[in-house]
CSV table of C-alpha atoms in Angstrom, one decimal:
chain,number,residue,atom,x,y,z
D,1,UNK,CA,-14.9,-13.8,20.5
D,2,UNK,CA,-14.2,-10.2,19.0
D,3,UNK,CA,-15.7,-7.0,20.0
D,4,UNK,CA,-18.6,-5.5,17.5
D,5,UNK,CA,-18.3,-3.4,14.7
D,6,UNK,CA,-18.6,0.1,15.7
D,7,UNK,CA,-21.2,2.0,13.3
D,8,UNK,CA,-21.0,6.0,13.5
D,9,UNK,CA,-23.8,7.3,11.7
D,10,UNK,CA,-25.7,10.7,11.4
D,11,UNK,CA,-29.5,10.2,10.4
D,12,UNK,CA,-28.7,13.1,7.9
D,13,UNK,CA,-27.1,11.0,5.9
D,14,UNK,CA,-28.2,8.7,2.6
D,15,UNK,CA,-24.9,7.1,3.0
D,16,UNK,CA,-25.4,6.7,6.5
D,17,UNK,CA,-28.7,4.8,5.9
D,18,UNK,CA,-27.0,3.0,3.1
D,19,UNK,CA,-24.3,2.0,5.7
D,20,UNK,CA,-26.5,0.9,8.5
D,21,UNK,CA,-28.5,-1.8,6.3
D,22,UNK,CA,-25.2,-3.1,4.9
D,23,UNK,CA,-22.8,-3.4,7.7
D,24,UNK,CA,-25.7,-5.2,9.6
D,25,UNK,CA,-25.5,-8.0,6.1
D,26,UNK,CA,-22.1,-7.8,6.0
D,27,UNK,CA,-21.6,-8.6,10.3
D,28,UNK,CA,-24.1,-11.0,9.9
D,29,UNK,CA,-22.3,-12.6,7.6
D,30,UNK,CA,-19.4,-13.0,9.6
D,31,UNK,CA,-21.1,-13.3,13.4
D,32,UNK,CA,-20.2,-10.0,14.3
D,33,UNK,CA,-22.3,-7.3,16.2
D,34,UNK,CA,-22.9,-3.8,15.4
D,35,UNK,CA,-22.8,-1.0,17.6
D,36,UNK,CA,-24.7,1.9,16.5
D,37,UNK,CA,-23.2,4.9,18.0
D,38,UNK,CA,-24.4,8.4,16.3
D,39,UNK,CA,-22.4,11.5,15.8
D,40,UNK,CA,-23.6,15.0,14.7
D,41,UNK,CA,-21.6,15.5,11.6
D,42,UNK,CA,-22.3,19.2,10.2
D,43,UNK,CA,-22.3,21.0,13.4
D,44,UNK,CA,-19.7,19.1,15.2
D,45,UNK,CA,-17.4,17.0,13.6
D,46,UNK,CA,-17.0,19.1,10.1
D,47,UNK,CA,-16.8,22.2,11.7
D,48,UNK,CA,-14.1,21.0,13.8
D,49,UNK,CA,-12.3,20.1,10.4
D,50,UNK,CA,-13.0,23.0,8.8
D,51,UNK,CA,-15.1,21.5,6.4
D,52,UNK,CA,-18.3,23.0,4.5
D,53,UNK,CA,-21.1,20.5,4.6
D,54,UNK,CA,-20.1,18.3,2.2
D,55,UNK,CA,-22.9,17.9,-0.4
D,56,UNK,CA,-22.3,21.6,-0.7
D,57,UNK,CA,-19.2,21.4,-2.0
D,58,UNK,CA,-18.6,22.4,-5.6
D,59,UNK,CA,-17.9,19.1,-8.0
D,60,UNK,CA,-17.8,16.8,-4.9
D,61,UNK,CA,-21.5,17.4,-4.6
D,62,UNK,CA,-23.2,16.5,-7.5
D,63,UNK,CA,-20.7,13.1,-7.7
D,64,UNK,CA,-22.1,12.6,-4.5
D,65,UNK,CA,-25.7,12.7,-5.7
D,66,UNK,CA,-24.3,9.9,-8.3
D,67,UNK,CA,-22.7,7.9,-6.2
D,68,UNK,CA,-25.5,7.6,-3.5
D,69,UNK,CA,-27.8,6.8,-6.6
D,70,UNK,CA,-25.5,3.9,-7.8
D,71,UNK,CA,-24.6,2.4,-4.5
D,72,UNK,CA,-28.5,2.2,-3.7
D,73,UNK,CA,-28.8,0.0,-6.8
D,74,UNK,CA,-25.7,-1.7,-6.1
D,75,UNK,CA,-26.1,-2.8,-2.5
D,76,UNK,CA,-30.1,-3.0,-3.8
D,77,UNK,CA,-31.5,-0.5,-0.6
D,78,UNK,CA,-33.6,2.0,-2.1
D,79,UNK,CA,-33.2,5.3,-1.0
D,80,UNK,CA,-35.8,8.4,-1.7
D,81,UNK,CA,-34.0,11.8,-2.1
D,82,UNK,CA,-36.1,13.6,0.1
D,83,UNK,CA,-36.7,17.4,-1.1
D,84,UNK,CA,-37.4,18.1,2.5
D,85,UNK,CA,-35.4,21.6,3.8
D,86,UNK,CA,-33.5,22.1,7.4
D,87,UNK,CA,-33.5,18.9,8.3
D,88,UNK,CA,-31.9,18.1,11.7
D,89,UNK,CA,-30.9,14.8,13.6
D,90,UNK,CA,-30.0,16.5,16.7
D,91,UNK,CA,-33.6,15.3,18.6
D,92,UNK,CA,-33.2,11.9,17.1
D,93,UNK,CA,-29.7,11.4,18.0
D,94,UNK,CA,-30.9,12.1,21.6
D,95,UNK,CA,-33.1,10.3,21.7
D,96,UNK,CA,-31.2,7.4,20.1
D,97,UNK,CA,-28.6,7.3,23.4
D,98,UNK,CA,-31.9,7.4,25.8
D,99,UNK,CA,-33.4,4.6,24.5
D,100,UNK,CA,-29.7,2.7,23.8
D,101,UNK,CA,-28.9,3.4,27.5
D,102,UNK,CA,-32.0,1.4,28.7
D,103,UNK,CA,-31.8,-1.3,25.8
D,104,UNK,CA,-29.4,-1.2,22.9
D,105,UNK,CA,-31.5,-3.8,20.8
D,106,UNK,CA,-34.5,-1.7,21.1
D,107,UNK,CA,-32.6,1.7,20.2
D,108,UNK,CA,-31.1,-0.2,17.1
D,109,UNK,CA,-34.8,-0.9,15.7
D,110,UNK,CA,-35.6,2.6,16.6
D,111,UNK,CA,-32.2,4.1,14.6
D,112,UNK,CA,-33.4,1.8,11.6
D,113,UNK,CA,-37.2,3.5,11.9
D,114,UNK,CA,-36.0,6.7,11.9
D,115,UNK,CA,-33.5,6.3,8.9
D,116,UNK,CA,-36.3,4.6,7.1
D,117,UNK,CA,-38.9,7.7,7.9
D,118,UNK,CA,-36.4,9.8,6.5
D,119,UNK,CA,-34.8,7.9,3.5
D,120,UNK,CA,-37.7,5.4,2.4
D,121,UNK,CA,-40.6,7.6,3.6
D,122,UNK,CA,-38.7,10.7,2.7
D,123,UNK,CA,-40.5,12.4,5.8
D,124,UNK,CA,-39.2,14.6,8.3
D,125,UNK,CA,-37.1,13.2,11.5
D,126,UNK,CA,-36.4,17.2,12.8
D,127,UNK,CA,-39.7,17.5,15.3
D,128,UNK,CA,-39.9,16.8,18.7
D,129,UNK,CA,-42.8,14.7,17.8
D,130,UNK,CA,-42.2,13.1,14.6
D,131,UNK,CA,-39.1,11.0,16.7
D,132,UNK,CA,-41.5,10.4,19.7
D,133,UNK,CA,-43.6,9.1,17.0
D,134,UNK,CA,-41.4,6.8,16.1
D,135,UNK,CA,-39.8,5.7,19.7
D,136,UNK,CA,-43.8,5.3,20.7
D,137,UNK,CA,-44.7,2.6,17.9
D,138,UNK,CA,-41.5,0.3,19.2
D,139,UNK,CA,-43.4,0.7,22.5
D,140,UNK,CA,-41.2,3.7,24.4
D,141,UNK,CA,-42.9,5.3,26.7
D,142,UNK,CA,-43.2,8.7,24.9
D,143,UNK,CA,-43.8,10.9,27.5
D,144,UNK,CA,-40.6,9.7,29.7
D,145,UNK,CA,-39.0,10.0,26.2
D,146,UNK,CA,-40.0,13.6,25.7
D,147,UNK,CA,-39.0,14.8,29.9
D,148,UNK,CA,-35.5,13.6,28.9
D,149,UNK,CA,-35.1,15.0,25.5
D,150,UNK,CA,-34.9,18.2,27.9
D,151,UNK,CA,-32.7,17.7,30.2
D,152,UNK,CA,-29.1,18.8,30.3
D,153,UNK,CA,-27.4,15.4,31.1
D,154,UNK,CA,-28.8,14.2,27.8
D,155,UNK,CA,-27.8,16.7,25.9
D,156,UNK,CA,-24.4,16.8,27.2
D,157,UNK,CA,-24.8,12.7,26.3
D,158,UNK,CA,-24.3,13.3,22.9
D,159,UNK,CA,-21.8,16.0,23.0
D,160,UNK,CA,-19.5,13.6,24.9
D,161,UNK,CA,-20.5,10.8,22.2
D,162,UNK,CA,-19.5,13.1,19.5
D,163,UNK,CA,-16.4,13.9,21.3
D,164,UNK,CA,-15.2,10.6,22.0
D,165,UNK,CA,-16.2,9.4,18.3
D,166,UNK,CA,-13.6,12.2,17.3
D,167,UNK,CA,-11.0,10.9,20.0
D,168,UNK,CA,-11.2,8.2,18.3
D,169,UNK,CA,-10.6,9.4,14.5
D,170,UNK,CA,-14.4,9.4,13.6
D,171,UNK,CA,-14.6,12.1,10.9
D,172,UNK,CA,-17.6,11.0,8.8
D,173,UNK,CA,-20.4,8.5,8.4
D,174,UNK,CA,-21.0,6.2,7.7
D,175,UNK,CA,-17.7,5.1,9.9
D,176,UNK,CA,-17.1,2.1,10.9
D,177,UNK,CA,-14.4,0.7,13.5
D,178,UNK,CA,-13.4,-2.8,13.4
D,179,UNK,CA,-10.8,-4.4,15.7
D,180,UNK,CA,-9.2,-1.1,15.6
D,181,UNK,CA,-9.3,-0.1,11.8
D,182,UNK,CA,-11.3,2.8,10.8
D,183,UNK,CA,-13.2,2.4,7.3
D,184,UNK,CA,-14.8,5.5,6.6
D,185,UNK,CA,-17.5,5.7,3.9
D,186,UNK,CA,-19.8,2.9,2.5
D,187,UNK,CA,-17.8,2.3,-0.2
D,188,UNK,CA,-15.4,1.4,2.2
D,189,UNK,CA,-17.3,-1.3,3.4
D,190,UNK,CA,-15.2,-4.2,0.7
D,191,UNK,CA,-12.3,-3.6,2.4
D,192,UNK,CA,-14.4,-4.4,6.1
D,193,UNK,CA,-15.0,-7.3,4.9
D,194,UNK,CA,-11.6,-8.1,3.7
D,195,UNK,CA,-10.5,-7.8,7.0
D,196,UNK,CA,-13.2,-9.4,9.2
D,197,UNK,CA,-12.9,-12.7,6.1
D,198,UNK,CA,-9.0,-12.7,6.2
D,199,UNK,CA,-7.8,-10.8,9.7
D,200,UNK,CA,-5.3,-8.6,7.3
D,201,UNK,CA,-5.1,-6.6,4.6
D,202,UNK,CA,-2.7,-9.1,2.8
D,203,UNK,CA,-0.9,-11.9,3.6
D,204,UNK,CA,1.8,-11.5,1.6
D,205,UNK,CA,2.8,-8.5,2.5
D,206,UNK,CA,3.4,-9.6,6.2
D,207,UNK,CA,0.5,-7.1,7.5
D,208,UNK,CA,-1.3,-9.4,10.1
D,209,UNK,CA,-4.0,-8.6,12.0
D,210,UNK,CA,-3.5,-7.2,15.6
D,211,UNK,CA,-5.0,-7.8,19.0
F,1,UNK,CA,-15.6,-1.4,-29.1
F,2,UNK,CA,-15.5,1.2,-26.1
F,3,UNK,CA,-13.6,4.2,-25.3
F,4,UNK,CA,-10.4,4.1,-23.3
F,5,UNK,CA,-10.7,4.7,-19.5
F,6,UNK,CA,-9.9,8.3,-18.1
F,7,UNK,CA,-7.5,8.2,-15.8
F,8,UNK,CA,-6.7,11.6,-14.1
F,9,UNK,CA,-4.0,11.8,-11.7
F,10,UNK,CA,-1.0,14.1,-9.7
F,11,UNK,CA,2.0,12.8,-9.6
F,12,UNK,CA,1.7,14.0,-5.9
F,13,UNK,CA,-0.8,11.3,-4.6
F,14,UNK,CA,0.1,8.6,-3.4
F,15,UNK,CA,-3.2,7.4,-4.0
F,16,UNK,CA,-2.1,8.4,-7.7
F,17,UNK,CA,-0.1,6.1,-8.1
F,18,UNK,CA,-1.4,3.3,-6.8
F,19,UNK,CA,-4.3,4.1,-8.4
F,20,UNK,CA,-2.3,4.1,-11.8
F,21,UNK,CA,-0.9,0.6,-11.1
F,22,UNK,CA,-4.5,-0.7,-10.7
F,23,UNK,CA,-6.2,0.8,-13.6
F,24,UNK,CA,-4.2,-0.8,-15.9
F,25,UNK,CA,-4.8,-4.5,-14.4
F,26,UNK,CA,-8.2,-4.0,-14.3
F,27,UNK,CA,-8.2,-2.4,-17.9
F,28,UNK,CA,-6.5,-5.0,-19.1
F,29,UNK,CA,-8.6,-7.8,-17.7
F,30,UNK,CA,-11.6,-6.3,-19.5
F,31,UNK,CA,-10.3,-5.0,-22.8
F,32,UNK,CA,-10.3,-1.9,-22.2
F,33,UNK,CA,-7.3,1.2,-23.0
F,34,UNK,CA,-6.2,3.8,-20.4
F,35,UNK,CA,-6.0,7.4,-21.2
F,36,UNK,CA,-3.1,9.3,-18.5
F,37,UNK,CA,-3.9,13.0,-18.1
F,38,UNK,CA,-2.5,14.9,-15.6
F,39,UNK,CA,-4.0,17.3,-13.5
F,40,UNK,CA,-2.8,19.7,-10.8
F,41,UNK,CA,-5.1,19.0,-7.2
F,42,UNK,CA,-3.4,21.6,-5.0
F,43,UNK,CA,-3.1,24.5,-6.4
F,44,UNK,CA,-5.7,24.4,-9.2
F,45,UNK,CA,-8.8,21.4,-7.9
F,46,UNK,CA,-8.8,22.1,-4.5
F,47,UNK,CA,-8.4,25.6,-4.6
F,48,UNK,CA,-11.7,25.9,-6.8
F,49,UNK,CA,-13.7,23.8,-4.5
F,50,UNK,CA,-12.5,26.1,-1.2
F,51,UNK,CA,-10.6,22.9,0.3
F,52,UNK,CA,-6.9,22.9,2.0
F,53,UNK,CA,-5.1,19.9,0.9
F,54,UNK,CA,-6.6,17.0,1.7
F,55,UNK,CA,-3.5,15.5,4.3
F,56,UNK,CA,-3.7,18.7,5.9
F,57,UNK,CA,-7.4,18.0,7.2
F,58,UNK,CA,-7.8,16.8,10.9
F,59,UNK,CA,-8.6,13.7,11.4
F,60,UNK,CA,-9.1,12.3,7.7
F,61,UNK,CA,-5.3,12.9,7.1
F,62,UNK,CA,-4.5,10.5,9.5
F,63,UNK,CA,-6.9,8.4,8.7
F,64,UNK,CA,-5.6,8.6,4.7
F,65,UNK,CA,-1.8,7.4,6.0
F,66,UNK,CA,-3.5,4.2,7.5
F,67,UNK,CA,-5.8,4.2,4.4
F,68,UNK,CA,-2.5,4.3,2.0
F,69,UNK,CA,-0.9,1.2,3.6
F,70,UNK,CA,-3.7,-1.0,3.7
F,71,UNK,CA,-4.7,0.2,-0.3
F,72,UNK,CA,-1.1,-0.4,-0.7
F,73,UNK,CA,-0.9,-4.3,1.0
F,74,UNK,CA,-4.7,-5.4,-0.4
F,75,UNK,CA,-3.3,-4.0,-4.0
F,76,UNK,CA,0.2,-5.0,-3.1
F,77,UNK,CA,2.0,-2.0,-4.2
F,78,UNK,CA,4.3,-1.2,-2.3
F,79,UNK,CA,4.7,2.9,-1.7
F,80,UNK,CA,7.5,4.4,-0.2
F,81,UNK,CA,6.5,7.2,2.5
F,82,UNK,CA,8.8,9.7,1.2
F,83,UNK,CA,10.3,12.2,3.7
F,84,UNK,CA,10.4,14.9,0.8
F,85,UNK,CA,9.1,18.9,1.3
F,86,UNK,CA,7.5,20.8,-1.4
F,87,UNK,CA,7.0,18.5,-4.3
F,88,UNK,CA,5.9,19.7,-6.8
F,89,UNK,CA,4.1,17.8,-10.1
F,90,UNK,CA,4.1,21.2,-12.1
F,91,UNK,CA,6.9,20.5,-14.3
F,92,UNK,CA,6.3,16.7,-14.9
F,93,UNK,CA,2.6,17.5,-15.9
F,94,UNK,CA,3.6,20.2,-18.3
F,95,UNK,CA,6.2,17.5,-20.1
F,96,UNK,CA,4.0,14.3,-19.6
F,97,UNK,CA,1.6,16.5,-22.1
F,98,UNK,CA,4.5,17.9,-24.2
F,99,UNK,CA,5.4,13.8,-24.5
F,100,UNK,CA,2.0,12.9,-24.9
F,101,UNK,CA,1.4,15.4,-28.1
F,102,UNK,CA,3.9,13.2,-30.0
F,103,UNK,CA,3.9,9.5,-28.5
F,104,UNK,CA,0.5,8.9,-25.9
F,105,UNK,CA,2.0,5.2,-25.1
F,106,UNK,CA,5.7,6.8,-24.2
F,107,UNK,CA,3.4,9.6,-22.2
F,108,UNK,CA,2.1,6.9,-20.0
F,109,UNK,CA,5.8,5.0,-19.6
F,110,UNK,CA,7.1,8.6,-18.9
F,111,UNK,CA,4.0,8.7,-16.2
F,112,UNK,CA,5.0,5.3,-14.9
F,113,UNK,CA,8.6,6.2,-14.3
F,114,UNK,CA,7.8,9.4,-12.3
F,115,UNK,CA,5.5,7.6,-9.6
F,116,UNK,CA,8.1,5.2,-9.8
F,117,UNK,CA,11.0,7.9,-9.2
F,118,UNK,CA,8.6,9.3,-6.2
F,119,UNK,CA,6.6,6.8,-4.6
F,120,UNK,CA,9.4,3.4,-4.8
F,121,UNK,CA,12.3,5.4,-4.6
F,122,UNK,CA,11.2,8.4,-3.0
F,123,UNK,CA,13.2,10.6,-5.3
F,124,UNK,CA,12.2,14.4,-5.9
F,125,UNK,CA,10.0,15.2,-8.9
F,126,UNK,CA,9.9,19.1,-8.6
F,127,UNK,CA,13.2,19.6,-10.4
F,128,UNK,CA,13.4,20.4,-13.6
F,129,UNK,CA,16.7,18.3,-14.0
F,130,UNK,CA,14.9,14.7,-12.2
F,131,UNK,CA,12.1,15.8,-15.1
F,132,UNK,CA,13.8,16.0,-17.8
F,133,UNK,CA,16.2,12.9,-16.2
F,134,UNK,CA,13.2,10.6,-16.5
F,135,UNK,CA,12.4,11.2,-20.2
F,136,UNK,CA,16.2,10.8,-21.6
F,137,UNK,CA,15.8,7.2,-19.8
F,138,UNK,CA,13.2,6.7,-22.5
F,139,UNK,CA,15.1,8.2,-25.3
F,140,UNK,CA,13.0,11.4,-24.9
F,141,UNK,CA,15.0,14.3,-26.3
F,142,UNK,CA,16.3,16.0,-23.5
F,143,UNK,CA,17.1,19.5,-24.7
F,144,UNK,CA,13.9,19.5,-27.2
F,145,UNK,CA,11.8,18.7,-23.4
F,146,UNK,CA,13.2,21.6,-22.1
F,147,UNK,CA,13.1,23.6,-24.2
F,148,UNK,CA,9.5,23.4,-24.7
F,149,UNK,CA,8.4,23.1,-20.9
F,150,UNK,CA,9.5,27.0,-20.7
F,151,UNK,CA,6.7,28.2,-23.9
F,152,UNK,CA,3.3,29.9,-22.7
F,153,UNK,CA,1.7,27.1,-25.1
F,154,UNK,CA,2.8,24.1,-23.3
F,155,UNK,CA,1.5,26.0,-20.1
F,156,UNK,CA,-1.5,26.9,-21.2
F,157,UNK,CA,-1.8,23.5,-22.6
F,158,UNK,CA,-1.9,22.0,-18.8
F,159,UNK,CA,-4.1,24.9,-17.7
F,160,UNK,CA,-6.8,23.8,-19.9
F,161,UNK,CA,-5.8,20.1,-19.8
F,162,UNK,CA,-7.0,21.3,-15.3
F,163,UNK,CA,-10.1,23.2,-16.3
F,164,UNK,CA,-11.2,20.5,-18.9
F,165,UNK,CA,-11.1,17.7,-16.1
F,166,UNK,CA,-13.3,19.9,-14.0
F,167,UNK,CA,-15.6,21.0,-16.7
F,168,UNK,CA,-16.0,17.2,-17.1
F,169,UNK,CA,-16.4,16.7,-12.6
F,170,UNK,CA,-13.1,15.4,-11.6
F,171,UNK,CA,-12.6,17.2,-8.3
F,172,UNK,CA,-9.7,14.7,-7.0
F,173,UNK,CA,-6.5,12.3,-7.5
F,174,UNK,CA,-7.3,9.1,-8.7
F,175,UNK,CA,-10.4,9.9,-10.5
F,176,UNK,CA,-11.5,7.5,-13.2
F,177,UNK,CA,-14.4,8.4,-16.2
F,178,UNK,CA,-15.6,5.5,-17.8
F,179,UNK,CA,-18.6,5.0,-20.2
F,180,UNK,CA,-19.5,8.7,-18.3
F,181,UNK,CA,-19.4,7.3,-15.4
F,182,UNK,CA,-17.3,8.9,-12.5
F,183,UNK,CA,-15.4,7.1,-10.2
F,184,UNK,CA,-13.1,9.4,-7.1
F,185,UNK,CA,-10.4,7.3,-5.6
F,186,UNK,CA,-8.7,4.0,-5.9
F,187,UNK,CA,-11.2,2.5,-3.0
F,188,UNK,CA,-13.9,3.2,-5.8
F,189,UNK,CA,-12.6,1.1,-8.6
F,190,UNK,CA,-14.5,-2.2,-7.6
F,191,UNK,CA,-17.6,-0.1,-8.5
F,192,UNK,CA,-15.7,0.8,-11.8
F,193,UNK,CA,-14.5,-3.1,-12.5
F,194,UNK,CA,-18.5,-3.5,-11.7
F,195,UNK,CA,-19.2,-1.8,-14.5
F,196,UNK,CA,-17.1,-2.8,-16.9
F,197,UNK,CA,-18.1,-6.7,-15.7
F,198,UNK,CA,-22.2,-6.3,-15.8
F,199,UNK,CA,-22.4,-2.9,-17.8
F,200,UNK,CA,-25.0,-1.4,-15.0
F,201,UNK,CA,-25.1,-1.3,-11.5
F,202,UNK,CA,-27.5,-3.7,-10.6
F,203,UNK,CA,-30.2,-5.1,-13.4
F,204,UNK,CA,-32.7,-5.6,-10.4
F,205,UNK,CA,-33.2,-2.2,-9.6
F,206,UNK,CA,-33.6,-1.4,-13.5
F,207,UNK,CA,-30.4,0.3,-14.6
F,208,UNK,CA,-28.6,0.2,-17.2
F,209,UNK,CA,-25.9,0.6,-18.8
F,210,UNK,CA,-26.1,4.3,-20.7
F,211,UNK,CA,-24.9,4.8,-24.5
């Protein structure tokens, strides 16, 4: 029995939302679990890089828009390109680890409603209410919800998640981490599934799986 | 009957070359012609787009060593980690075009022979001498080579040859145009053997092939 497939993901994301509905095919596929894990990505993990955010980047960005566009069609998971301004997953992400800490299955729905709000709905995830919203229709108890959302242990929850993801080489999202190997990127997610079918990257070449 | 494939590359990537290697194996299984052009990602790509070179990045030029070897088994090409400082591509651009002007298919040997020189024997490129070396071996006129690799033309020549791949997007080493369609990095040519195998992305979503 292996370990799950770690998933680090930023509700900011398209790719992100595009990664979350595919790796959960592509585990399934295979028996594997997934563990979501989120990461802040602009203020964190590119900053700590030295990166821009990256749709701003010139050339990069509007491939970018291109790509998203053709891997929605590909994997067939529509996405809406919201035209929505400052949008933040900071709350969300919080709330995420609350609700993961008291029952990962649950906080898994609740990641999927929230990308879905933002990327199918195309409505905002940034207020304090619009994720209690959400938590409260998967049957949360909002108010509990909203008490923590405050409180300094949280917050310093997700800066240690962040941190650890980074420990561990997490640079992006969608990220995934599979018996060790990093895949970064959705269109990554072939060569996942290379590995998890075959346990290495090519027999003849004498590369074997580890562990 | 379609276009060739544009393949733009830096003799400094490893990613390059293995990117090279596959293009023309997947060109070939679908009928299709490859078109080489050089371009310059350091000093020229990256520059315009604010980035440091990409290995330089932390985190993600880790991750792109452990990203090379498993392209390099699944693709089995085999790429030599060369322990070489401050290549440089500049001169072997400027005569893969000067070669290119008079003989495209002894451009692209020329091409093959310095990824070769680089990547599987981890021999220096920046030379002028290891340049010019590479296209006697294929009955290239030494003297005429070098001759010509000192003229403002043939420089300017690459310059534009750079800014003509950005006018057109490419912001990176492999990059691959097809049918208009842009695809960044070696990881990405499944979605470009997509399209050359169904001509759209996915018919069930509704689009198409362009032109």
């Amino acid at each position: 029995m292996r370990g799950p497939i770690e998933f680090y993901f930023d509700f900011m994301s398209p790719f992100g939302y595009l990664g979350s509905v595919e790796i959960e095919r592509v585990a399934a596929r295979h028996g594997r679990e997934v563990d979501w894990r989120p990461i802040l990505l602009g203020v964190t993990v590119l900053k700590a890089m030295g990166l821009p955010p990256i749709p701003t980047i010139p050339l990069k960005g509007p491939w970018l828009d291109r790509d998203r566009e053709r891997l929605s069609s590909l994997l067939d998971i529509p996405v809406r390109k919201h035209g929505l301004r400052g949008v933040n997953s900071l709350v969300a992400a919080r709330a995420f680890l609350w609700i993961k800490a008291r029952d990962a299955a649950l906080a898994k729905r609740f990641g999927q409603a929230v990308f879905a709000r933002l990327w199918t709905r195309g409505e905002d995830i940034t207020p304090v209410e619009a994720v209690l919203a959400e938590a409260a229709k998967l049957g949360v108890d909002a108010r509990e919800l909203g008490a923590a959302l405050e409180t300094p242990e949280l917050k310093a929850d997700l800066r240690n998640a962040v941190d650890a993801a980074m420990a561990k080489g997490v640079f992006g999202a969608p990220f995934f981490i599979c018996d060790g190997e990093g895949f970064f990127g959705v269109d990554h997610v072939w060569m996942l599934e290379h590995w998890l079918r075959h346990g290495h990257f090519n027999p003849a070449r004498g590369e074997r799986a580890g562990g």
